[in-house]
mmCIF file of C-alpha atoms and ligand atoms in Angstrom:
data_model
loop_
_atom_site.group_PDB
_atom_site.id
_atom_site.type_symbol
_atom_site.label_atom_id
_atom_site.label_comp_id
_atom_site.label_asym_id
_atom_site.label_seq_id
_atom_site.Cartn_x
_atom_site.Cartn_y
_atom_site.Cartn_z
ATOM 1 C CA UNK A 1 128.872 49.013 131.293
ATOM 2 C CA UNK A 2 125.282 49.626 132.905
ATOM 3 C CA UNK A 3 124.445 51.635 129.786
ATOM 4 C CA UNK A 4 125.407 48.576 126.801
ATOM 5 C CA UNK A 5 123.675 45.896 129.189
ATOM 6 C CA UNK A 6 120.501 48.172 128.937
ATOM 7 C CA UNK A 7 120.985 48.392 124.937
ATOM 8 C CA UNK A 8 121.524 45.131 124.677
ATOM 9 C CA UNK A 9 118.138 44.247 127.253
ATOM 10 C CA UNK A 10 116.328 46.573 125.170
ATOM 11 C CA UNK A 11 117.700 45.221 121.252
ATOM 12 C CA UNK A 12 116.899 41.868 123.075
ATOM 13 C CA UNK A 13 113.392 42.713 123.967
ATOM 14 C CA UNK A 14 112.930 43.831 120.755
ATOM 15 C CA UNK A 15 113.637 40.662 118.706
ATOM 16 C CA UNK A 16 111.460 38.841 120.982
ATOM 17 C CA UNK A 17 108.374 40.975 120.238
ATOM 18 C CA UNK A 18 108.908 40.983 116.517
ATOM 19 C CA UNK A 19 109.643 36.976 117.037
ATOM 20 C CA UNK A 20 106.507 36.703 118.453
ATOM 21 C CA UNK A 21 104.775 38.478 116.259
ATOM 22 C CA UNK A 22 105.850 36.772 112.735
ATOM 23 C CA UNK A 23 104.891 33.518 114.624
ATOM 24 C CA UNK A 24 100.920 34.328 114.953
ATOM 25 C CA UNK A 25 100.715 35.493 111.287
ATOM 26 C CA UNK A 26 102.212 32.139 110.811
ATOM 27 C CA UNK A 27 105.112 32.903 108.366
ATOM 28 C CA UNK A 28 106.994 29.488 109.303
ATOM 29 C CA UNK A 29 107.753 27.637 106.250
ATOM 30 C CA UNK A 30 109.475 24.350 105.659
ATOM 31 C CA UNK A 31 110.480 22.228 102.690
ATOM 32 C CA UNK A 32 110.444 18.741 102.741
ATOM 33 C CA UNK A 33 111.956 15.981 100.598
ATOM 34 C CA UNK A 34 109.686 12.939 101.156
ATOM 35 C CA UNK A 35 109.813 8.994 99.212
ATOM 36 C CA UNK A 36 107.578 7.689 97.409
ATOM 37 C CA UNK A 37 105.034 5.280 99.288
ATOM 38 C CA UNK A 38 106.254 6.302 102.683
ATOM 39 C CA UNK A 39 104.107 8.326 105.331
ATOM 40 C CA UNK A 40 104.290 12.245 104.920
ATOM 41 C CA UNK A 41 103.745 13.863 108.338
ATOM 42 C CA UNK A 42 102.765 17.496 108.580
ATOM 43 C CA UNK A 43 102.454 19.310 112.109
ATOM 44 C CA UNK A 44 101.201 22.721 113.430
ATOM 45 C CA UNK A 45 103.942 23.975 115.931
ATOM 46 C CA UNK A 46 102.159 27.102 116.734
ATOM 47 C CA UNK A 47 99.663 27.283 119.684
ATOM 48 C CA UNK A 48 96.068 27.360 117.390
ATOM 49 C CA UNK A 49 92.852 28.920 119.029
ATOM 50 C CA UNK A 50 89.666 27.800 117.417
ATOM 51 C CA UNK A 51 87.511 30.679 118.274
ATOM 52 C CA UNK A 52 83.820 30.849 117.209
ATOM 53 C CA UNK A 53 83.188 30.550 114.081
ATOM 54 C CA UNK A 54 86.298 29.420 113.345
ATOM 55 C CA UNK A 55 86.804 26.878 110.909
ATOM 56 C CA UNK A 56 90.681 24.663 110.909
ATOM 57 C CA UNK A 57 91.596 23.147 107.675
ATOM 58 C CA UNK A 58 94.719 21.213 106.356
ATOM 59 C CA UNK A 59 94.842 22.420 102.542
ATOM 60 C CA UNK A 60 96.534 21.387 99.462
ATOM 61 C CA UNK A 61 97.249 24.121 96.851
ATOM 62 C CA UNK A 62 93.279 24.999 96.912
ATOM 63 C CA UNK A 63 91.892 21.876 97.717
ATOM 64 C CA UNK A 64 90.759 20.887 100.769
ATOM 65 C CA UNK A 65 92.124 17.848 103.079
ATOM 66 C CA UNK A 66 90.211 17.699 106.020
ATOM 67 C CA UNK A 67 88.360 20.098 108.170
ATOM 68 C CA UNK A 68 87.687 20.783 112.107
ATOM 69 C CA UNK A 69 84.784 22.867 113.504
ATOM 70 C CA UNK A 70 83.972 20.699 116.205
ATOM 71 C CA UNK A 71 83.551 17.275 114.233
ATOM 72 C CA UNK A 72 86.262 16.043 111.624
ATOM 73 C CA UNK A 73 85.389 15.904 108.005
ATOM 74 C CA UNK A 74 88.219 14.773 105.915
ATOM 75 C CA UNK A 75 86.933 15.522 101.700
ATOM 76 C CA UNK A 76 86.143 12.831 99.602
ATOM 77 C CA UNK A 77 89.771 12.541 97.477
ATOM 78 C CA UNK A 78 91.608 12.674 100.552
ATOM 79 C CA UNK A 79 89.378 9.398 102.100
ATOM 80 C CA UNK A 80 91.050 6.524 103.554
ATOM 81 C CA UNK A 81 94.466 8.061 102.590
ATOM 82 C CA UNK A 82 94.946 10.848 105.856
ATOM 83 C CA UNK A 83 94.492 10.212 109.334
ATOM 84 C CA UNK A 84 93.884 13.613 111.726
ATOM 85 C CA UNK A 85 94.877 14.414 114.968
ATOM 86 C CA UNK A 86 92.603 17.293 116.386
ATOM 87 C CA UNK A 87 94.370 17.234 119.900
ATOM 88 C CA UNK A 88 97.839 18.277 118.108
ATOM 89 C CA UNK A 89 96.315 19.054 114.691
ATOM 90 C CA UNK A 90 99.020 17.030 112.745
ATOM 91 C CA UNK A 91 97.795 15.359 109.838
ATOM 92 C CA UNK A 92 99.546 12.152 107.904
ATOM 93 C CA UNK A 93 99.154 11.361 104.496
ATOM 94 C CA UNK A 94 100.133 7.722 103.628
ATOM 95 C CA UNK A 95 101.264 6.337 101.027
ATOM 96 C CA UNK A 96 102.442 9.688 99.106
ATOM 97 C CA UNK A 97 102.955 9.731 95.295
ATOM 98 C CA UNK A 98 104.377 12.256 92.696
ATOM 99 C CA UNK A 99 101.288 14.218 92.291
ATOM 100 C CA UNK A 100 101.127 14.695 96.174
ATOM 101 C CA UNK A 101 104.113 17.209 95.703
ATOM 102 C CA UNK A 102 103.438 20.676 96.118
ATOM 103 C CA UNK A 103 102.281 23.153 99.181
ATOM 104 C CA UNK A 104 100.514 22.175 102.310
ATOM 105 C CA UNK A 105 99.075 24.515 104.150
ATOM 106 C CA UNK A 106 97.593 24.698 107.865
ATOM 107 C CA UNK A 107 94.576 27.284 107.588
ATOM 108 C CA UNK A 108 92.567 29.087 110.431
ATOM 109 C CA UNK A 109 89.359 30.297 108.535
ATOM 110 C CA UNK A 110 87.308 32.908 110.697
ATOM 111 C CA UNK A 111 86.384 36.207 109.857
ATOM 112 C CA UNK A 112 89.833 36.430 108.183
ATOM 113 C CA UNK A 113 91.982 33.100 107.048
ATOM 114 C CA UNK A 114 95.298 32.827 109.144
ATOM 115 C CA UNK A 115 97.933 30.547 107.934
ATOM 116 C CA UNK A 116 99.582 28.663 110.724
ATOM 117 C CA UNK A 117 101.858 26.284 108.734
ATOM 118 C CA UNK A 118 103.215 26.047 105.044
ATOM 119 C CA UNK A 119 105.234 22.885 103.544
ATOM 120 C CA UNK A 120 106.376 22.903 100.395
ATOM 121 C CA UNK A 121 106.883 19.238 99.535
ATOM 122 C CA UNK A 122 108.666 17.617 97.021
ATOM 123 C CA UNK A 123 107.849 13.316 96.753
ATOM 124 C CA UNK A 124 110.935 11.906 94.993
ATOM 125 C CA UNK A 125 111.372 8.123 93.955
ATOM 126 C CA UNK A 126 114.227 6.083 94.743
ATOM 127 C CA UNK A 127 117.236 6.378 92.284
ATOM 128 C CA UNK A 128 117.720 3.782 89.465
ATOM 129 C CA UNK A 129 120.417 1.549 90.261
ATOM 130 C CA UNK A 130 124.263 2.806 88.724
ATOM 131 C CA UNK A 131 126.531 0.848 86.735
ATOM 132 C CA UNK A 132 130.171 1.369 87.232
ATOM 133 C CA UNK A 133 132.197 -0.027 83.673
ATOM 134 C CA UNK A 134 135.764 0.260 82.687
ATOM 135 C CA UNK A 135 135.963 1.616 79.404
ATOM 136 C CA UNK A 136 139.954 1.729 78.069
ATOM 137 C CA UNK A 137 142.897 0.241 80.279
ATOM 138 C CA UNK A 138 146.401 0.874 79.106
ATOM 139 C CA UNK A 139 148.598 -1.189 81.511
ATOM 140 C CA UNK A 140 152.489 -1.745 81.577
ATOM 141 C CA UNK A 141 154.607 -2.684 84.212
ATOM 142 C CA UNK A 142 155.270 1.125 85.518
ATOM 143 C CA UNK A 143 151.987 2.369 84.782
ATOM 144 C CA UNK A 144 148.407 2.100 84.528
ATOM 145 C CA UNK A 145 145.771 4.727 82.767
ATOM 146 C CA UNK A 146 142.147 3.367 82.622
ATOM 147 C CA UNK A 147 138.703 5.646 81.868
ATOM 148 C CA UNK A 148 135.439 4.513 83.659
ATOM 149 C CA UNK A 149 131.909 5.296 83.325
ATOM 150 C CA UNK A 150 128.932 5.682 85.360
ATOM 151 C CA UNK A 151 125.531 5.028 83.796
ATOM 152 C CA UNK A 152 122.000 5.189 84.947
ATOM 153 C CA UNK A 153 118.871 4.277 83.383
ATOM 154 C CA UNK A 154 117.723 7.607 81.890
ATOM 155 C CA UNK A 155 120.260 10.385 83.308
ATOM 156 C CA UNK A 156 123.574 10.749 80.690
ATOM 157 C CA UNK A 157 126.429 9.029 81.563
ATOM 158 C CA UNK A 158 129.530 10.346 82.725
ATOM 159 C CA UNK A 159 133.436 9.780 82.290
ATOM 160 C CA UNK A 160 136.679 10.176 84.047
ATOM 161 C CA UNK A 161 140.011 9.017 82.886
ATOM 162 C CA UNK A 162 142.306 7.871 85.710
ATOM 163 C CA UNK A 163 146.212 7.575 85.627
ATOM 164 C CA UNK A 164 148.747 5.107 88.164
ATOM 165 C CA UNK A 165 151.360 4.231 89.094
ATOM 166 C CA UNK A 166 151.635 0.959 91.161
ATOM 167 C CA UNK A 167 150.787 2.788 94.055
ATOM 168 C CA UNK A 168 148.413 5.391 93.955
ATOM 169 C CA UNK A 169 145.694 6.760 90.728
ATOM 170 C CA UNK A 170 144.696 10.158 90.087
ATOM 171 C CA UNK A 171 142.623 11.941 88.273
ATOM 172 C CA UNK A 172 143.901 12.323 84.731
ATOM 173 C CA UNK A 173 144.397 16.304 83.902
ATOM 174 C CA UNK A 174 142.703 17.972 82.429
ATOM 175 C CA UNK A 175 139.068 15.471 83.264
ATOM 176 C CA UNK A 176 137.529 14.627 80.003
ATOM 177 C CA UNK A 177 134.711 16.218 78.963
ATOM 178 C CA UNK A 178 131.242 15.497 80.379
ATOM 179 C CA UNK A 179 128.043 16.211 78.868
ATOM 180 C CA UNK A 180 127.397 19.891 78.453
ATOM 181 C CA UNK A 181 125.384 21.749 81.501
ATOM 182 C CA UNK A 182 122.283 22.259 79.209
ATOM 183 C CA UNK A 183 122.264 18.422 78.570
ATOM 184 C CA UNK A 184 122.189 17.893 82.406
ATOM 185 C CA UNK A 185 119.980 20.176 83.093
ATOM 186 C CA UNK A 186 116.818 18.638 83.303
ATOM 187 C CA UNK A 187 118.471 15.799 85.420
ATOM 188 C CA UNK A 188 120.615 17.502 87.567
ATOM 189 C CA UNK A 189 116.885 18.967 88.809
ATOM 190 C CA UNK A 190 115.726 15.322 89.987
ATOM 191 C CA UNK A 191 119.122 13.710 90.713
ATOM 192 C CA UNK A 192 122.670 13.856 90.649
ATOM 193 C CA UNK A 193 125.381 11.510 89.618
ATOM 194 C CA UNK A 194 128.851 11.524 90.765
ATOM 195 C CA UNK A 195 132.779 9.629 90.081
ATOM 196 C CA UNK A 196 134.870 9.854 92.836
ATOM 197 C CA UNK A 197 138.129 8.203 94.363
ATOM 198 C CA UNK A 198 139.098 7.979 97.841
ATOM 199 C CA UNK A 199 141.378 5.671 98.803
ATOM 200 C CA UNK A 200 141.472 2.784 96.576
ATOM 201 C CA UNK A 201 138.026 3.104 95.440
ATOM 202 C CA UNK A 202 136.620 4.534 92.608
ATOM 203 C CA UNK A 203 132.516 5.484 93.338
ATOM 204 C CA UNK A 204 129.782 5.786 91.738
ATOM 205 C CA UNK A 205 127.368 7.717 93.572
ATOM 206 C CA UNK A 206 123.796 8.464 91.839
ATOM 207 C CA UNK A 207 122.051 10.326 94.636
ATOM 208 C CA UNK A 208 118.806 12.160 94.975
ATOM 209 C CA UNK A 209 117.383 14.132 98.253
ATOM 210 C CA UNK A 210 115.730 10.980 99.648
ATOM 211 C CA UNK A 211 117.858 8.388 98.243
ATOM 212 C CA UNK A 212 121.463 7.267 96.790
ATOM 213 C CA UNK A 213 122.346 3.386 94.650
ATOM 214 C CA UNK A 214 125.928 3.334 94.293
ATOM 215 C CA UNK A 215 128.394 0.931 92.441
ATOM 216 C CA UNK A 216 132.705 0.623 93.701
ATOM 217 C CA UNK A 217 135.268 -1.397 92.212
ATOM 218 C CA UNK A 218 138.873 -0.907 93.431
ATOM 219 C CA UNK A 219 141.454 0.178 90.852
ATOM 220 C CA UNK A 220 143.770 -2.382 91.586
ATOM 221 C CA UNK A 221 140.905 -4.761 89.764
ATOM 222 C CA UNK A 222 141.106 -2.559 86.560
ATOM 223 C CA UNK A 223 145.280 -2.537 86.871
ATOM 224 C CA UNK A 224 146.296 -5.618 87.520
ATOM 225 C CA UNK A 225 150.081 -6.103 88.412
ATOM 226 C CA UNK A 226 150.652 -7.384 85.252
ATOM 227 C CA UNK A 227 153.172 -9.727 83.532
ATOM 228 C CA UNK A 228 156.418 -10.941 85.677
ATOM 229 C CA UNK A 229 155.995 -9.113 88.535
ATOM 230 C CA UNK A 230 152.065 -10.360 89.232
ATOM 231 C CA UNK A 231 153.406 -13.854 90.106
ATOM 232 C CA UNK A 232 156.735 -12.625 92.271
ATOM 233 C CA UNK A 233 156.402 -14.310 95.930
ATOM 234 C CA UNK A 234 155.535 -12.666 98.980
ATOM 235 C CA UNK A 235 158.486 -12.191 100.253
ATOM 236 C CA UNK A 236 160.350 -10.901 97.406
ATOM 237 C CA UNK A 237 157.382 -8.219 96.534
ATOM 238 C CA UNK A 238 157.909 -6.975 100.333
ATOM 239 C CA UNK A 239 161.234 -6.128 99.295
ATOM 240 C CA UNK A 240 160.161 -4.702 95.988
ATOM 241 C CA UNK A 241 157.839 -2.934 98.058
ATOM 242 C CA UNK A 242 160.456 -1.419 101.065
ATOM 243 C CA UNK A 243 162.837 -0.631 97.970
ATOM 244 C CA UNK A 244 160.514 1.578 96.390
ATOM 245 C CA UNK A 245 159.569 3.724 99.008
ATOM 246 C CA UNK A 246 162.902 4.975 99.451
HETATM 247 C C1 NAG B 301 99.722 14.009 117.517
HETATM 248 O O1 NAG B 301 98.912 13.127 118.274
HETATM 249 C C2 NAG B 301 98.895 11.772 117.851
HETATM 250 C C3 NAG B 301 97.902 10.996 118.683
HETATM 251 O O2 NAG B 301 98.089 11.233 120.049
HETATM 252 C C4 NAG B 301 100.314 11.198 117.928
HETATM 253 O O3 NAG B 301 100.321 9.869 117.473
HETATM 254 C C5 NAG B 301 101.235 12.059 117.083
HETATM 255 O O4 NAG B 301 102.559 11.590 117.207
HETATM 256 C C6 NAG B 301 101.146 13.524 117.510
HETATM 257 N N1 NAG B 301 101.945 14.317 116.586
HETATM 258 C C7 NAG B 301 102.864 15.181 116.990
HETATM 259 C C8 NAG B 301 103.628 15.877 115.938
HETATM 260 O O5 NAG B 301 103.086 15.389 118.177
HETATM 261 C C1 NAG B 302 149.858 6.740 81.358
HETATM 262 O O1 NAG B 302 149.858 8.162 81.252
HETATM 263 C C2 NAG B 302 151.115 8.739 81.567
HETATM 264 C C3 NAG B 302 150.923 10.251 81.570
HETATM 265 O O2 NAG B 302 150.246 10.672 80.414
HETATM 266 C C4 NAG B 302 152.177 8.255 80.593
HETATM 267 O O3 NAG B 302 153.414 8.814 80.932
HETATM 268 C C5 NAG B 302 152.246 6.726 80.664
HETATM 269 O O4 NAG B 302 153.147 6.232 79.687
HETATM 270 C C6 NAG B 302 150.873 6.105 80.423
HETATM 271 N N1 NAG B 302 150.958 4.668 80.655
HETATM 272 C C7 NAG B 302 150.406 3.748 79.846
HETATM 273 C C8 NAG B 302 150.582 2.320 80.248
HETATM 274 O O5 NAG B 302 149.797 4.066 78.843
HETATM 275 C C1 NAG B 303 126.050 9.520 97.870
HETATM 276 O O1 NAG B 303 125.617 10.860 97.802
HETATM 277 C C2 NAG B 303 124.657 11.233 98.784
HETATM 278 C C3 NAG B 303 124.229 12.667 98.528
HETATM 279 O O2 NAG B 303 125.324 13.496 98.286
HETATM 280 C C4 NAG B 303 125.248 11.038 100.183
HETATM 281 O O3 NAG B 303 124.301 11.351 101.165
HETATM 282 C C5 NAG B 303 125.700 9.579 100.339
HETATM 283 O O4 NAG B 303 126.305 9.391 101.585
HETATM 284 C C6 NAG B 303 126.672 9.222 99.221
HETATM 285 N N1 NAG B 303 127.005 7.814 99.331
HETATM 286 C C7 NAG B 303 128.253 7.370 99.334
HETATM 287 C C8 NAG B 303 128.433 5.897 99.481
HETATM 288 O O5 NAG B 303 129.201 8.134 99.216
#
């Protein structure tokens, strides 16, 4: 017993050492998924000594954001867009666009540079709004088969076929065809668009990591109970309705 609570004391010891030791040559690395025209915040987390001669800079690819000696300098491009906090040296960036994507780094310049925090950032727009439309409905008193589409404003649409009966829809077998990978590709990158039903709903989904637009319709819209049977009273439907279910 006294000999495995030593191993593990000692395997213990040993993570926290190596822990400590990744920290200060500042390996920590984050991605984050930010929206257009909101407020990027980037922080250092690590404890930062500014030695002499040392020179603190927030840094974008190889360009330069702002700067801390003992004064603040923030560079000209960066002006009027970042706002630096030297007691916590986080930095925000307002207003982010596209061509702010990319990797942000926290940099200790002395006689050697020491990174102390990397983001790799990706600025996404919202989604385009999605349009849920019934293509085909083949309705009869028993049954109901529809196919629905989802379209966005650039991304290819996509199809599902759907089959009822007056109670619950699934998904046709085998699902029609979609686009082929390689046409998606390019989207599937930037966004993603989904068909999905749960419940009575059928959803369109067209998502990306900062946003999602969606459009619904219930299937019982698309099948209607149709001829006779739509206009049976209340009452007699509940029986229809206790009948079946036995
Ligand atoms: C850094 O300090 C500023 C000013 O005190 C504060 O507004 C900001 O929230 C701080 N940032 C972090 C990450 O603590
Ligand atoms: C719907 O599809 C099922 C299965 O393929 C078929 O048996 C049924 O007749 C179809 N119903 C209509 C209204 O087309
Ligand atoms: C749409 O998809 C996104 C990403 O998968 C998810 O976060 C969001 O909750 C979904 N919305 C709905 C209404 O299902």
């Amino acid at each position: 017993m006294r000999l495995q609570t030593f191993a593990v004391r000692l395997f213990l010891c040993f993570i926290g050492t190596s822990g400590s030791r990744f920290q200060v040559s500042g390996s920590s690395s984050q991605t984050r998924f930010i929206q257009t025209n909101k407020d990027l915040q980037l922080t250092v987390t690590e404890g930062v000594q500014l030695g002499e001669g040392a020179t603190f800079y927030w840094k974008f690819k190889n360009i330069n954001i702002v700067r801390l000696i003992t004064d603040i300098f923030i560079y000209n491009s960066y002006k009027g867009r970042v706002e630096f906090f030297p007691q916590n040296l986080s930095l925000t960036l307002q207003n982010v666009q596209l061509s702010d994507s990319g990797i942000y780094m926290a940099v200790v310049s002395g006689e050697q540079d020491v990174t102390h925090a990397t983001y790799t950032v990706r600025v996404e727009a919202p989604v385009s709004p999605v349009l849920l439309s019934v293509d085909s409905v083949f309705n009869s008193p028993e049954s109901c088969n529809f196919t629905v589409s989802c379209t966005t404003e650039l991304s290819p649409s996509i199809s599902r076929s759907f089959t009822c009966d007056r109670h619950t829809c699934e998904e046709a077998h085998p699902p029609t065809p979609g686009p082929a990978p390689s046409d998606l590709t390019s989207f599937v990158l930037t966004s993603s668009l989904q068909l999905s039903l749960t419940n009575e709903r059928i959803t369109c989904n067209h998502s990306n990591q900062v946003s999602w637009t969606q459009d619904t319709k219930n299937w019982r819209e698309i099948c209607p109970i149709s001829g006779k049977e739509g206009k049976v009273e209340p009452f007699l439907l509940l029986l229809l309705d206790s009948s079946c279910k036995k």
